[in-house]
Short mmCIF file of C-alpha atoms and ligand atoms in Angstrom, two decimals:
data_model
loop_
_atom_site.label_atom_id
_atom_site.label_comp_id
_atom_site.label_asym_id
_atom_site.label_seq_id
_atom_site.Cartn_x
_atom_site.Cartn_y
_atom_site.Cartn_z
CA MET E 470 -149.20 -185.26 15.76
CA SER E 471 -151.82 -187.55 17.67
CA ASN E 472 -152.61 -189.36 14.94
CA LEU E 473 -148.96 -189.63 13.60
CA LEU E 474 -148.21 -191.38 17.36
CA ARG E 475 -151.36 -193.79 16.58
CA GLY E 476 -151.84 -193.92 20.54
CA VAL E 477 -148.63 -194.78 21.13
CA ASN E 478 -147.66 -194.09 25.06
CA LEU E 479 -145.26 -191.80 25.64
CA TYR E 480 -143.06 -192.53 29.09
CA LEU E 481 -141.10 -189.40 30.23
CA ILE E 482 -138.01 -190.36 32.45
CA GLY E 483 -135.38 -188.53 34.21
CA MET E 484 -134.13 -187.41 37.57
CA MET E 485 -136.15 -186.04 40.21
CA GLY E 486 -136.98 -182.70 39.42
CA VAL E 487 -136.20 -182.25 35.80
CA GLY E 488 -140.08 -181.44 35.39
CA LYS E 489 -141.41 -185.29 33.97
CA THR E 490 -145.06 -184.34 36.02
CA THR E 491 -145.20 -180.39 35.34
CA VAL E 492 -144.62 -181.13 31.58
CA GLY E 493 -146.08 -184.67 31.49
CA ARG E 494 -149.36 -183.05 32.69
CA LEU E 495 -149.30 -180.06 29.54
CA LEU E 496 -148.05 -182.92 27.13
CA ALA E 497 -151.01 -184.93 27.84
CA GLN E 498 -152.91 -181.80 27.07
CA GLU E 499 -151.70 -181.12 24.06
CA LEU E 500 -151.87 -184.15 22.73
CA GLY E 501 -155.24 -185.18 23.84
CA TYR E 502 -154.14 -187.56 25.64
CA GLY E 503 -154.53 -189.08 28.96
CA PHE E 504 -152.15 -188.22 31.84
CA ILE E 505 -150.78 -190.87 34.60
CA ASP E 506 -147.93 -190.46 37.40
CA THR E 507 -146.95 -193.17 38.49
CA ASP E 508 -145.66 -191.23 42.33
CA ASP E 509 -149.03 -190.45 42.06
CA VAL E 510 -150.45 -193.87 41.83
CA ILE E 511 -148.19 -195.18 43.93
CA VAL E 512 -149.47 -192.56 47.13
CA LYS E 513 -152.74 -193.02 46.19
CA ALA E 514 -152.99 -197.12 46.42
CA ALA E 515 -150.28 -197.20 49.39
CA GLY E 516 -152.81 -194.83 50.94
CA LYS E 517 -149.49 -192.97 52.32
CA SER E 518 -146.63 -190.21 51.10
CA ILE E 519 -143.52 -191.49 49.19
CA ASN E 520 -141.84 -190.40 52.36
CA ASP E 521 -143.81 -192.97 54.74
CA ILE E 522 -143.39 -195.57 52.15
CA PHE E 523 -139.99 -195.37 52.35
CA THR E 524 -139.40 -195.25 56.36
CA ASP E 525 -142.02 -198.00 57.01
CA GLU E 526 -141.28 -200.63 54.25
CA GLY E 527 -138.20 -199.24 52.66
CA GLU E 528 -136.83 -198.47 48.82
CA ALA E 529 -137.01 -202.03 48.12
CA ALA E 530 -141.18 -201.97 48.43
CA PHE E 531 -141.24 -198.85 46.76
CA ARG E 532 -139.73 -200.22 43.32
CA GLN E 533 -141.97 -203.35 43.90
CA LEU E 534 -144.76 -200.90 44.00
CA GLU E 535 -143.56 -199.03 40.79
CA SER E 536 -142.75 -201.81 38.69
CA ASP E 537 -146.45 -202.91 39.46
CA VAL E 538 -148.09 -199.89 38.69
CA LEU E 539 -145.92 -199.29 35.29
CA ALA E 540 -147.02 -203.48 34.51
CA GLN E 541 -150.65 -202.13 35.00
CA VAL E 542 -150.64 -198.98 33.05
CA CYS E 543 -148.84 -200.08 29.87
CA ALA E 544 -151.72 -202.15 29.18
CA TYR E 545 -153.58 -198.84 28.07
CA THR E 546 -153.06 -196.55 24.99
CA LYS E 547 -153.26 -192.36 24.40
CA LEU E 548 -151.34 -191.52 27.62
CA THR E 549 -148.27 -189.85 28.62
CA ILE E 550 -147.47 -190.79 32.10
CA ALA E 551 -144.76 -189.05 34.35
CA THR E 552 -142.49 -191.98 35.86
CA GLY E 553 -140.86 -191.46 39.05
CA GLY E 554 -136.64 -190.74 39.23
CA GLY E 555 -135.78 -194.19 39.73
CA ILE E 556 -138.06 -196.18 37.05
CA VAL E 557 -134.76 -197.08 35.27
CA LEU E 558 -133.43 -198.66 37.67
CA ARG E 559 -135.01 -202.01 37.34
CA GLN E 560 -134.54 -204.23 34.05
CA GLU E 561 -137.93 -205.49 33.85
CA ASN E 562 -139.58 -201.86 33.76
CA TRP E 563 -137.56 -201.13 30.68
CA SER E 564 -139.76 -204.29 29.03
CA TYR E 565 -142.91 -202.06 29.84
CA LEU E 566 -141.18 -198.93 28.80
CA HIS E 567 -140.44 -200.43 25.32
CA HIS E 568 -144.14 -200.63 24.77
CA GLY E 569 -144.35 -196.78 24.25
CA LEU E 570 -141.97 -193.82 23.70
CA ILE E 571 -139.02 -193.08 26.00
CA VAL E 572 -138.33 -189.53 26.47
CA TRP E 573 -135.50 -188.67 28.45
CA LEU E 574 -136.05 -185.26 29.83
CA ASP E 575 -132.40 -183.86 30.96
CA CYS E 576 -131.07 -180.93 32.63
CA SER E 577 -128.31 -179.67 34.60
CA VAL E 578 -127.45 -181.11 38.79
CA GLU E 579 -127.32 -176.80 39.48
CA THR E 580 -130.52 -176.87 37.96
CA ILE E 581 -132.73 -179.44 39.89
CA PHE E 582 -130.65 -178.70 43.19
CA HIS E 583 -132.62 -175.26 42.78
CA ARG E 584 -135.57 -175.91 42.25
CA LEU E 585 -136.07 -178.89 45.19
CA LEU E 586 -133.76 -176.49 47.47
CA GLU E 587 -136.78 -176.28 50.24
CA ASP E 588 -138.65 -179.42 48.80
CA THR E 589 -138.89 -182.61 51.61
CA THR E 590 -140.74 -184.53 49.66
CA ARG E 591 -138.02 -186.25 47.56
CA PRO E 592 -136.96 -189.43 50.62
CA LEU E 593 -133.64 -190.16 48.39
CA LEU E 594 -132.52 -185.98 48.82
CA GLN E 595 -132.76 -186.18 52.81
CA ASP E 596 -129.20 -185.95 52.90
CA SER E 597 -126.54 -183.89 54.60
CA ASN E 598 -125.36 -182.86 51.18
CA PRO E 599 -128.55 -183.50 48.31
CA GLU E 600 -126.40 -181.67 45.87
CA SER E 601 -123.57 -184.42 45.92
CA LYS E 602 -126.69 -187.48 45.96
CA LEU E 603 -128.04 -185.51 43.42
CA ARG E 604 -124.43 -185.90 41.15
CA SER E 605 -123.77 -189.68 42.28
CA LEU E 606 -127.51 -190.42 41.55
CA LEU E 607 -127.27 -189.21 37.87
CA GLU E 608 -123.83 -190.56 37.32
CA GLN E 609 -125.33 -194.21 38.53
CA ARG E 610 -128.76 -193.61 36.31
CA GLN E 611 -127.44 -191.66 33.05
CA PRO E 612 -126.19 -194.85 31.14
CA LEU E 613 -130.06 -196.20 31.75
CA TYR E 614 -131.43 -192.90 30.95
CA SER E 615 -129.88 -192.60 27.89
CA GLN E 616 -131.47 -196.04 26.86
CA ALA E 617 -134.42 -193.69 25.54
CA ASP E 618 -135.85 -193.32 22.44
CA LEU E 619 -135.31 -189.53 22.66
CA HIS E 620 -133.09 -187.43 24.61
CA ILE E 621 -134.15 -183.61 25.48
CA THR E 622 -131.62 -181.53 26.95
CA ILE E 623 -133.52 -178.49 29.05
CA THR E 624 -131.75 -175.22 29.67
CA GLN E 625 -132.70 -173.68 33.57
CA GLU E 626 -134.71 -170.65 31.90
CA GLN E 627 -136.71 -173.09 29.29
CA THR E 628 -140.86 -173.04 30.42
CA PRO E 629 -142.64 -175.96 30.50
CA GLU E 630 -144.42 -174.84 27.60
CA GLN E 631 -141.34 -174.55 25.19
CA ILE E 632 -140.04 -177.95 26.91
CA VAL E 633 -143.76 -179.62 25.44
CA ALA E 634 -142.48 -178.16 21.88
CA SER E 635 -139.35 -180.04 21.60
CA ILE E 636 -140.91 -182.80 22.90
CA LEU E 637 -143.27 -182.47 20.01
CA ALA E 638 -141.22 -181.15 17.41
CA ALA E 639 -138.79 -183.74 18.15
CA ILE E 640 -140.82 -186.99 18.39
CA PRO E 641 -141.22 -187.65 14.10
CA SER E 642 -137.50 -187.86 13.60
CA VAL E 643 -137.91 -191.00 16.28
CA LEU E 644 -141.14 -192.23 14.89
CA LYS E 645 -139.63 -192.40 11.22
CA THR E 646 -136.59 -193.91 12.33
CA GLN E 647 -139.10 -196.49 13.97
CA ASP E 648 -140.85 -197.05 10.88
CA VAL E 649 -137.74 -197.79 9.39
CA GLN E 650 -136.22 -200.55 11.29
CA HIS E 651 -139.91 -202.35 11.15
CA GLN E 652 -139.70 -202.27 7.41
CA ASN E 653 -135.93 -204.05 7.40
N1 ATP I 480 -139.55 -175.81 33.30
C1 ATP I 480 -139.30 -175.90 34.31
N2 ATP I 480 -139.31 -174.51 35.07
C2 ATP I 480 -139.12 -174.03 36.07
N3 ATP I 480 -139.64 -174.92 36.92
C3 ATP I 480 -140.06 -175.93 36.67
C4 ATP I 480 -140.16 -176.73 35.45
N4 ATP I 480 -140.52 -177.77 35.43
C5 ATP I 480 -140.75 -178.05 36.95
N5 ATP I 480 -140.73 -177.08 37.41
C6 ATP I 480 -140.64 -177.17 39.01
O1 ATP I 480 -139.55 -178.02 39.30
C7 ATP I 480 -140.07 -178.71 40.80
C8 ATP I 480 -139.94 -180.13 40.33
O2 ATP I 480 -140.91 -180.57 38.69
P1 ATP I 480 -141.65 -181.75 38.81
O3 ATP I 480 -142.09 -182.24 39.96
O4 ATP I 480 -142.45 -181.69 37.34
O5 ATP I 480 -140.34 -183.29 38.87
P2 ATP I 480 -140.25 -184.70 38.53
O6 ATP I 480 -139.40 -184.88 37.56
O7 ATP I 480 -142.08 -184.95 37.99
O8 ATP I 480 -139.69 -184.76 39.76
P3 ATP I 480 -140.07 -186.41 40.23
O9 ATP I 480 -139.17 -187.50 39.33
O10 ATP I 480 -139.56 -186.32 41.70
O11 ATP I 480 -141.48 -186.90 40.16
C9 ATP I 480 -141.59 -178.52 40.73
O12 ATP I 480 -141.40 -177.56 42.01
C10 ATP I 480 -141.37 -177.55 39.42
O13 ATP I 480 -142.67 -176.57 39.29
O1 SKM I 481 -134.99 -190.61 41.90
C1 SKM I 481 -135.84 -191.11 42.70
O2 SKM I 481 -135.56 -192.88 42.90
C2 SKM I 481 -136.92 -190.61 42.99
C3 SKM I 481 -138.34 -189.96 42.30
C4 SKM I 481 -139.22 -190.13 42.97
O3 SKM I 481 -140.16 -189.69 41.43
C5 SKM I 481 -139.97 -190.81 43.54
O4 SKM I 481 -140.23 -192.06 42.70
C6 SKM I 481 -139.33 -191.29 44.58
O5 SKM I 481 -138.73 -190.39 45.18
C7 SKM I 481 -137.76 -191.86 44.04
MG1 MG I 482 -142.69 -186.14 39.29
#
């Protein structure tokens, strides 16, 4: 598979809690790729948590940091990159994402809600009604996520290993399409 990919980066996009970080790390191992998580890079560079960045500097400042990190990361190859759930919001980010293959991990709001029920690290979910907040975020973002090269639908029971296997199985079909496009 790594031969087929020729070092092209894989960008995992999708809602918070869908498993981009968990699956991305495994996928990188499987491919012999490096792994980068844009949220982690931001936290390390800022020296504070995502919650604190949102509180102290606001969401717009976080989005700028996110774009800066993405711009730097896409200069490298042989990486699997787990992005933040809101990376799709800025048009300029798409020009960076399109340097690689964009994989949308998609699962139900119910699954995400149950996974993140006890989790306080996502500032956008610190809401009086997190489930409805998730629904409205997904409604807003779905048309953006759907611009990905690959759409991987995940069920509640699927393990990270099974999700990695379904991504690996789906990649050749997109590479083929891209090769055909390049020939025309
Ligand atoms: N396939 C899975 N089955 C069960 N639990 C999972 C699965 N994938 C991820 N999780 C769990 O769901 C939670 C969220 O996963 P993760 O942090 O990987 O999501 P994310 O998409 O990176 O979210 P964010 O956009 O906020 O960074 C974690 O507790 C993780 O262990
Ligand atoms: O969906 C979002 O907007 C976010 C998802 C997380 O990955 C973090 O990037 C942050 O909590 C914002
Ligand atoms: Mg993550």
